[in-house]
Amino acid sequence: MNYFIIDFDSTFIKNESLDILFEISDPNNNDKIREIKKITDLGMNGHISFSESLKRRIKLLEASRKDIDKAVNNIRLNISDSFEKNSDFIRKNRTKIYLVSSGFHEIIDPIAEEFNIIKNHIYANNFVFDDNEIVTGFDDKNVLSMDKGKVEIVKNLNLDGTIHVIGDGYTDYEIKKEGFADYFYLFAENIKRESLINNADFLVKSLDQFIKIVE
Ligand SMILES: [Mg+2]
């Protein structure tokens, strides 16, 4: 039995969902947007720890529940082309697919549900809100907010079969590195992180290429 662990940001969708939320919540603040992207990249390339990168970014975030809804609407129009195209594959394999993301349920769930991803197969972080529906932080007890969170999630799934991880970032590769996946597919449709090429079993430029390999 094959299982597919799929990343969300820059894999299932074209961009980083948190970057989009930043742009929407503080539209003309280019310095801040640049700073956020820099922190994201440092984390994705493995130069700073993931939890450090999340902490630094959320500290700079000033977003409301409404901003999150706007971000979801934006992301809906920016699904990766090959994921949009292969929604049948996703539906047919829904029992084998797990979405494991360091992004946030509040953004990911509405999109994932449209692709028929099983609700309890979605693993992500949670925002914390104040009484005025403003984001004040994130649930730091959620394992995905911690270093090696994705590794921990996949380990605890205890899947009996061949585990394929598809993603664009270091934390996706880490699942295989730590021994809880059989294959890591570096997904390069949206971004090709050169520093990860040597760690990948396969470099795939689209979900079509991935499907060709696994089917
Ligand atoms: Mg990603």
PDB file of N, CA, C and O and ligand atoms in Angstrom, residues 7-11 16 44 150 167-169 172 193, ligand 1:
ATOM      1  N   ASP A   7       2.816  18.159   1.184  1.00  0.00           N
ATOM      2  CA  ASP A   7       3.030  19.479   1.776  1.00  0.00           C
ATOM      3  C   ASP A   7       2.015  20.456   1.158  1.00  0.00           C
ATOM      4  O   ASP A   7       1.465  20.196   0.084  1.00  0.00           O
ATOM      5  N   PHE A   8       1.766  21.555   1.824  1.00  0.00           N
ATOM      6  CA  PHE A   8       0.778  22.513   1.315  1.00  0.00           C
ATOM      7  C   PHE A   8       1.442  23.730   0.650  1.00  0.00           C
ATOM      8  O   PHE A   8       1.342  23.917  -0.553  1.00  0.00           O
ATOM      9  N   ASP A   9       2.163  24.518   1.452  1.00  0.00           N
ATOM     10  CA  ASP A   9       2.741  25.771   0.933  1.00  0.00           C
ATOM     11  C   ASP A   9       3.789  25.512  -0.148  1.00  0.00           C
ATOM     12  O   ASP A   9       4.691  24.681   0.028  1.00  0.00           O
ATOM     13  N   SER A  10       3.672  26.215  -1.243  1.00  0.00           N
ATOM     14  CA  SER A  10       4.581  26.084  -2.408  1.00  0.00           C
ATOM     15  C   SER A  10       4.582  24.685  -3.021  1.00  0.00           C
ATOM     16  O   SER A  10       5.440  24.386  -3.843  1.00  0.00           O
ATOM     17  N   THR A  11       3.663  23.836  -2.589  1.00  0.00           N
ATOM     18  CA  THR A  11       3.521  22.513  -3.205  1.00  0.00           C
ATOM     19  C   THR A  11       2.076  22.381  -3.702  1.00  0.00           C
ATOM     20  O   THR A  11       1.825  22.514  -4.892  1.00  0.00           O
ATOM     21  N   GLU A  16       3.567  30.662  -0.422  1.00  0.00           N
ATOM     22  CA  GLU A  16       3.525  30.399   1.014  1.00  0.00           C
ATOM     23  C   GLU A  16       2.292  31.100   1.575  1.00  0.00           C
ATOM     24  O   GLU A  16       2.144  32.328   1.448  1.00  0.00           O
ATOM     25  N   MET A  44      13.127  27.490   5.296  1.00  0.00           N
ATOM     26  CA  MET A  44      12.909  26.463   4.270  1.00  0.00           C
ATOM     27  C   MET A  44      14.216  25.829   3.821  1.00  0.00           C
ATOM     28  O   MET A  44      14.267  24.672   3.447  1.00  0.00           O
ATOM     29  N   LYS A 150       6.829  17.773  11.591  1.00  0.00           N
ATOM     30  CA  LYS A 150       6.310  16.902  10.526  1.00  0.00           C
ATOM     31  C   LYS A 150       6.772  15.459  10.729  1.00  0.00           C
ATOM     32  O   LYS A 150       6.026  14.520  10.481  1.00  0.00           O
ATOM     33  N   GLY A 167       7.183  17.464  -1.346  1.00  0.00           N
ATOM     34  CA  GLY A 167       7.220  18.815  -0.798  1.00  0.00           C
ATOM     35  C   GLY A 167       8.413  19.586  -1.337  1.00  0.00           C
ATOM     36  O   GLY A 167       9.263  19.028  -2.034  1.00  0.00           O
ATOM     37  N   ASP A 168       8.453  20.859  -0.988  1.00  0.00           N
ATOM     38  CA  ASP A 168       9.518  21.718  -1.527  1.00  0.00           C
ATOM     39  C   ASP A 168      10.535  22.130  -0.472  1.00  0.00           C
ATOM     40  O   ASP A 168      11.493  22.823  -0.793  1.00  0.00           O
ATOM     41  N   GLY A 169      10.337  21.706   0.765  1.00  0.00           N
ATOM     42  CA  GLY A 169      11.155  22.281   1.826  1.00  0.00           C
ATOM     43  C   GLY A 169      11.963  21.269   2.633  1.00  0.00           C
ATOM     44  O   GLY A 169      11.763  20.055   2.542  1.00  0.00           O
ATOM     45  N   ASP A 172      10.137  18.822   4.874  1.00  0.00           N
ATOM     46  CA  ASP A 172       9.534  17.670   4.183  1.00  0.00           C
ATOM     47  C   ASP A 172      10.590  16.566   4.029  1.00  0.00           C
ATOM     48  O   ASP A 172      10.338  15.396   4.304  1.00  0.00           O
ATOM     49  N   ARG A 193      14.370  24.526  -4.702  1.00  0.00           N
ATOM     50  CA  ARG A 193      15.353  24.847  -3.676  1.00  0.00           C
ATOM     51  C   ARG A 193      16.608  24.020  -3.941  1.00  0.00           C
ATOM     52  O   ARG A 193      16.689  22.849  -3.608  1.00  0.00           O
TER      53      ARG A 193
HETATM   54 MG    MG B   1       6.256  23.862   1.323  1.00  0.00          MG
END
